[in-house]
mmCIF file of C-alpha atoms in Angstrom:
data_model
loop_
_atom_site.group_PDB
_atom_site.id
_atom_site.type_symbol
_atom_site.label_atom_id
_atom_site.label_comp_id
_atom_site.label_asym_id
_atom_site.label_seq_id
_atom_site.Cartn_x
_atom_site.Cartn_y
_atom_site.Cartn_z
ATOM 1 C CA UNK A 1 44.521 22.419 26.343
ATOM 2 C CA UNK A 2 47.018 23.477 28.776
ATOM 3 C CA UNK A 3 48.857 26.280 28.415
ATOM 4 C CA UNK A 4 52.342 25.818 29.754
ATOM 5 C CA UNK A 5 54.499 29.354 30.540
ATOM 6 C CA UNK A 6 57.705 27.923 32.133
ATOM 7 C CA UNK A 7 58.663 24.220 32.591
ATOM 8 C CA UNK A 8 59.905 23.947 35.584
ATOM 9 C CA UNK A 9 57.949 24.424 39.064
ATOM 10 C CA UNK A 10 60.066 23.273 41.866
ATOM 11 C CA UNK A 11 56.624 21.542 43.446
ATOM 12 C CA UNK A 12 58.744 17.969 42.709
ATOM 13 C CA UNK A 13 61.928 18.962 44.823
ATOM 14 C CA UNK A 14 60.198 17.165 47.238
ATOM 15 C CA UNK A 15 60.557 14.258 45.231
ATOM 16 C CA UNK A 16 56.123 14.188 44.952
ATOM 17 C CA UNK A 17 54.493 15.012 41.868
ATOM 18 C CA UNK A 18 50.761 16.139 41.584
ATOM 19 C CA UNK A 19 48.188 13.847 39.711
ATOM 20 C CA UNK A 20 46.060 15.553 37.313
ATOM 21 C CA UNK A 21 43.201 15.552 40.049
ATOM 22 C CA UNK A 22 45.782 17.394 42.439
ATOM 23 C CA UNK A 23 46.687 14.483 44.478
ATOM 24 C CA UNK A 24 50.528 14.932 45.764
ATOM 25 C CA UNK A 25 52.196 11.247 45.363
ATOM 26 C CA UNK A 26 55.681 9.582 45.636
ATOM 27 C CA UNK A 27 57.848 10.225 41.826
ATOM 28 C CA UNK A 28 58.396 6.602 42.408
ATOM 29 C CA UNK A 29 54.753 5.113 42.801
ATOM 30 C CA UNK A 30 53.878 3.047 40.413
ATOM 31 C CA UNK A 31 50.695 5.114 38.763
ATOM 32 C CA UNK A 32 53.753 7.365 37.698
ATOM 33 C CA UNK A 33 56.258 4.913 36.623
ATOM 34 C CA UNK A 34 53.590 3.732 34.844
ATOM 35 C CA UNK A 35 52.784 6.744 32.843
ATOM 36 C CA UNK A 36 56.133 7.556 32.585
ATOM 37 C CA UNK A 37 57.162 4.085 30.809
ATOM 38 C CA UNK A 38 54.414 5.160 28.328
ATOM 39 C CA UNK A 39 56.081 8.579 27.636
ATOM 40 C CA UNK A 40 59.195 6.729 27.496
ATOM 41 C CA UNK A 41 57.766 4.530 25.100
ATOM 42 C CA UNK A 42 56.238 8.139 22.874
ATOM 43 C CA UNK A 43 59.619 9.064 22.581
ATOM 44 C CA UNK A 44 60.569 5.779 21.271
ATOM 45 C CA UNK A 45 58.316 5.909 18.595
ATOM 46 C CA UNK A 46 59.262 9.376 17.734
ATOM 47 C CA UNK A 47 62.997 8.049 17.793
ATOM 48 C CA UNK A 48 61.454 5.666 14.956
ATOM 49 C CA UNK A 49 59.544 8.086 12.836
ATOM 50 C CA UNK A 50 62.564 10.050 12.967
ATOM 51 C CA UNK A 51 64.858 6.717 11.343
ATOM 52 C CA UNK A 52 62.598 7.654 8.118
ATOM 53 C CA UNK A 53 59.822 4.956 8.202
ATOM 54 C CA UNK A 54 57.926 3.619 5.405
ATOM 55 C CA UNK A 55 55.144 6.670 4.884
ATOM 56 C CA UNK A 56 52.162 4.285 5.832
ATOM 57 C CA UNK A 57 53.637 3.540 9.217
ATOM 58 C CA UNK A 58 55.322 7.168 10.076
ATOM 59 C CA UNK A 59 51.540 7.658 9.744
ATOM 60 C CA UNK A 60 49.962 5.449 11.623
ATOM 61 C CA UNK A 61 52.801 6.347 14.169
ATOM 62 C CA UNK A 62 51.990 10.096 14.324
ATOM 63 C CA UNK A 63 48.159 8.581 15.727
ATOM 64 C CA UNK A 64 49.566 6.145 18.156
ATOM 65 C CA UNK A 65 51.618 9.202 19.573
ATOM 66 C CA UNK A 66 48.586 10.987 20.511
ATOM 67 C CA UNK A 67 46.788 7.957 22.239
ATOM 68 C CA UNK A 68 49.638 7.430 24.110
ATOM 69 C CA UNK A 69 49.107 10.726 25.220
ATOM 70 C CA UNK A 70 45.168 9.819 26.154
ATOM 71 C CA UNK A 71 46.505 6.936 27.814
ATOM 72 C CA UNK A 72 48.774 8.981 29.986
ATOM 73 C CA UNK A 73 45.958 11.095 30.766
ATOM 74 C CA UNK A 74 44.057 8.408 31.503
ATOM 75 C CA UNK A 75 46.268 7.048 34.068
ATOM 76 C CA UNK A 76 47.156 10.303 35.376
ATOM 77 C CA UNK A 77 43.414 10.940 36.669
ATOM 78 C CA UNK A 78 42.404 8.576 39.197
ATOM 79 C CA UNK A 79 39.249 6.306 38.040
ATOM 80 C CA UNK A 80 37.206 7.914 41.353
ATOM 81 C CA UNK A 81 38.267 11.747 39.718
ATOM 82 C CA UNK A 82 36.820 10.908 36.170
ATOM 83 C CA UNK A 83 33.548 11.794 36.258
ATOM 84 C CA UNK A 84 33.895 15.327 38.063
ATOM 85 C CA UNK A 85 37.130 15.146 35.472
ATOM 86 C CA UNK A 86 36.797 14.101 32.302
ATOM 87 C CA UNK A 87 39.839 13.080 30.251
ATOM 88 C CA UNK A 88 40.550 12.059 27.095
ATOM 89 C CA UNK A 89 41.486 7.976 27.129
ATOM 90 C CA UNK A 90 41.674 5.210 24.803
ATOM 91 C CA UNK A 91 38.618 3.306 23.996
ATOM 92 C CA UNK A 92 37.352 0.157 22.236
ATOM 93 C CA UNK A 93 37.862 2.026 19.061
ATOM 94 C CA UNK A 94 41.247 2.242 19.597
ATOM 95 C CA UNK A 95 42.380 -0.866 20.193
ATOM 96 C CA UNK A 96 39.733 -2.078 16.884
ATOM 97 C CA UNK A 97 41.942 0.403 15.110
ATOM 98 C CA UNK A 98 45.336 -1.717 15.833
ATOM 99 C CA UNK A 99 43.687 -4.610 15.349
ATOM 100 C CA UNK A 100 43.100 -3.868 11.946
ATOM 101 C CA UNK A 101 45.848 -1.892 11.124
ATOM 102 C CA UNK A 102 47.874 -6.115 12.191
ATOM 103 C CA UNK A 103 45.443 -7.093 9.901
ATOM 104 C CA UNK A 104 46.059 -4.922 6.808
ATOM 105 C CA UNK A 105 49.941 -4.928 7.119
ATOM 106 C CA UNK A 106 49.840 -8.985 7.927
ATOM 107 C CA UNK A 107 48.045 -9.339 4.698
ATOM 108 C CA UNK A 108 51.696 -8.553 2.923
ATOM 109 C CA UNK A 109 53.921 -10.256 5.269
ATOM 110 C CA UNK A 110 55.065 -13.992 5.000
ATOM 111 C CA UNK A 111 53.808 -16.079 8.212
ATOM 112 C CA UNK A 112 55.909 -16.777 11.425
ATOM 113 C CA UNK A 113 57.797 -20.063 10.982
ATOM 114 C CA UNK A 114 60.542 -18.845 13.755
ATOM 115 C CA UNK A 115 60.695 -16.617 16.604
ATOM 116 C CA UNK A 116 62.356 -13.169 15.034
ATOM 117 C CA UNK A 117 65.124 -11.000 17.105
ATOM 118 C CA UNK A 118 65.214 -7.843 17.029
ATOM 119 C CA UNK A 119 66.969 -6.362 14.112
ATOM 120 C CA UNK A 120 66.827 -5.637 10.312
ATOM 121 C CA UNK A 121 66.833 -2.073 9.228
ATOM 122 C CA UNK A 122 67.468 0.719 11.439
ATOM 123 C CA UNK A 123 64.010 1.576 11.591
ATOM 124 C CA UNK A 124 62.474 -1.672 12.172
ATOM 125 C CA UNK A 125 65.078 -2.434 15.197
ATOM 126 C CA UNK A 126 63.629 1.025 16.774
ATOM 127 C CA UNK A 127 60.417 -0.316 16.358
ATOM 128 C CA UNK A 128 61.357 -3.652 18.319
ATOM 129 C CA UNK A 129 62.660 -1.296 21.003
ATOM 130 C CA UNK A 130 59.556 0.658 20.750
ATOM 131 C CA UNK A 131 57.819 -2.645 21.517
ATOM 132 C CA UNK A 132 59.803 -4.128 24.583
ATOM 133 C CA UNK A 133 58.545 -0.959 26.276
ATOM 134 C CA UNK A 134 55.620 -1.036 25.030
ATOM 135 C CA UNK A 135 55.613 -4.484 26.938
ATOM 136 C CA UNK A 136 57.232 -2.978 30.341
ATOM 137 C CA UNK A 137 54.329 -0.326 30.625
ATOM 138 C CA UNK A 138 51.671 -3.359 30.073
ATOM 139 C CA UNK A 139 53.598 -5.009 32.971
ATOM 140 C CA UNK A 140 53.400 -1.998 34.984
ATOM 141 C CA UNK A 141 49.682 -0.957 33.957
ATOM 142 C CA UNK A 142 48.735 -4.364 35.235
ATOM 143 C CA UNK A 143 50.492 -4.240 38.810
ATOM 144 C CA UNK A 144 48.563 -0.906 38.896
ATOM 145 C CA UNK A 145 45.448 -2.212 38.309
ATOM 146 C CA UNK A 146 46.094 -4.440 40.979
ATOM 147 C CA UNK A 147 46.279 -1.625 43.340
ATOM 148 C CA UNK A 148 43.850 1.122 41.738
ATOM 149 C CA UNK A 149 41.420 0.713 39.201
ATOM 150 C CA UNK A 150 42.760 2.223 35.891
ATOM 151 C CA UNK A 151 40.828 3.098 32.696
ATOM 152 C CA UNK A 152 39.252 -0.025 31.491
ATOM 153 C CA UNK A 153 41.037 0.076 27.964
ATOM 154 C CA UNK A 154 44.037 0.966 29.101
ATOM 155 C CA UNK A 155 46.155 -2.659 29.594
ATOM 156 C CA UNK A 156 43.951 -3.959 26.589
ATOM 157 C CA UNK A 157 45.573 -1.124 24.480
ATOM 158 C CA UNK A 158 48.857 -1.380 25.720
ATOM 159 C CA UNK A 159 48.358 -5.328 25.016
ATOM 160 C CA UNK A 160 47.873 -4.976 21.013
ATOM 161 C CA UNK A 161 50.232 -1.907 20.706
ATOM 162 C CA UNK A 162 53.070 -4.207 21.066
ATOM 163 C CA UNK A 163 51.670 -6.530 18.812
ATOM 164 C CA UNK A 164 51.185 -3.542 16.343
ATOM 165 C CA UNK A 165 54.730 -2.615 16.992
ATOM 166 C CA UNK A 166 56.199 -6.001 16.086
ATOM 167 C CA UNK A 167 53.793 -6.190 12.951
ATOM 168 C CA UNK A 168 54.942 -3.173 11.966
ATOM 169 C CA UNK A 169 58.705 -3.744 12.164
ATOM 170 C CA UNK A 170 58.481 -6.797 10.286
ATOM 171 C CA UNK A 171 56.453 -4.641 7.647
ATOM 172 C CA UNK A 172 59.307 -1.872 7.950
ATOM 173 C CA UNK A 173 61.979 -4.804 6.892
ATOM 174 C CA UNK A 174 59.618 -5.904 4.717
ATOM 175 C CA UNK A 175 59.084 -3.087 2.575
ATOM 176 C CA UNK A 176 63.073 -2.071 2.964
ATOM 177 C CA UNK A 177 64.076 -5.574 1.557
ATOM 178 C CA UNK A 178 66.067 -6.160 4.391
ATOM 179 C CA UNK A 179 64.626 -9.861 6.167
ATOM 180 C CA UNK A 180 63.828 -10.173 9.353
ATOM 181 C CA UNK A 181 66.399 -11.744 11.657
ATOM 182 C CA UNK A 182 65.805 -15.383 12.689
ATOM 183 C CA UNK A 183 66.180 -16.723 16.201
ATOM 184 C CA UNK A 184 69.033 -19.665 15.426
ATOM 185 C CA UNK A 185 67.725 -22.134 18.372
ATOM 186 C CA UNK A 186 70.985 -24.156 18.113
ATOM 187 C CA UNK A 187 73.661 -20.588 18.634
#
């Protein structure tokens, strides 16, 4: 674990920041705004545990959290540093883990007749949020990989965490009463 005295270090005035394995690069390369769309997308998450989820997803939330954080360490090591550095990442058991958790929650939902907007409670809107950036950092994860390699579950994970994160706002309105909001194709 790191152990962090003071936050700032005035290494990035530069405008570089330092990869986990050391390497200085641009704040604007795209490893970076890579990892830093899935921070971003952390914090939304935390915005949504904080709106006072349903318990079973404030849980399941809490666990994402912390793969997110594997998955920025994962991208913040470069593939070639991994073996003299070894990180924590996500794995196949991760993305099983969403997977099922779509599964379970589906099991109580009524299916997709319509497209959905975003919307409902105040929770499950956070959630949609949580999911368009979920969305952006797959985007960005894949023009990365087209670059640099990048940890082989990585885009896979970011791929069913937005489906997770739509499954789970339709749960939140769901489980508030509240219905989803339809898409009216004729507005």
């Amino acid at each position: 674990m790191p152990r962090i005295t003071r936050v700032y270090t005035r290494t990035g005035d530069d405008g570089t920041t330092a990869l986990g394995g050391g390497q200085r690069v641009p704040k604007d390369s795209i490893r970076i705004e890579t990892y830093g769309t899935v921070d971003e997308l952390s914090s939304e998450i935390g915005a949504a545990i904080a709106q006072g989820l349903h318990p079973r997803l404030s849980e399941a939330l809490a666990r994402i959290q912390n793969e997110l954080f594997n998955v920025g360490s994962d991208l913040c090591i470069l593939e070639e540093d991994k073996e003299k550095m070894p990180v924590p990442g996500v794995e196949a058991r991760h993305v099983e883990a969403l997977e099922r958790m779509m599964d379970e929650l589906s099991q109580e939902l009524s299916p997709l007749e319509n497209f959905i907007l975003p919307g409902g409670s105040p929770g499950a809107a956070q959630l949609h949020v949580a999911r368009t950036v979920c969305r952006r950092a797959e985007r960005l994860a894949v023009s990365l990989s087209r670059e640099e390699a990048v940890g082989p579950f990585v885009i896979r994970y970011l791929n069913r965490l937005s489906d997770t994160l739509f499954v789970m706002a339709r749960y939140e309105n769901l489980k508030r009463g509240i219905p989803d909001v339809l898409w009216n194709s004729r507005a």
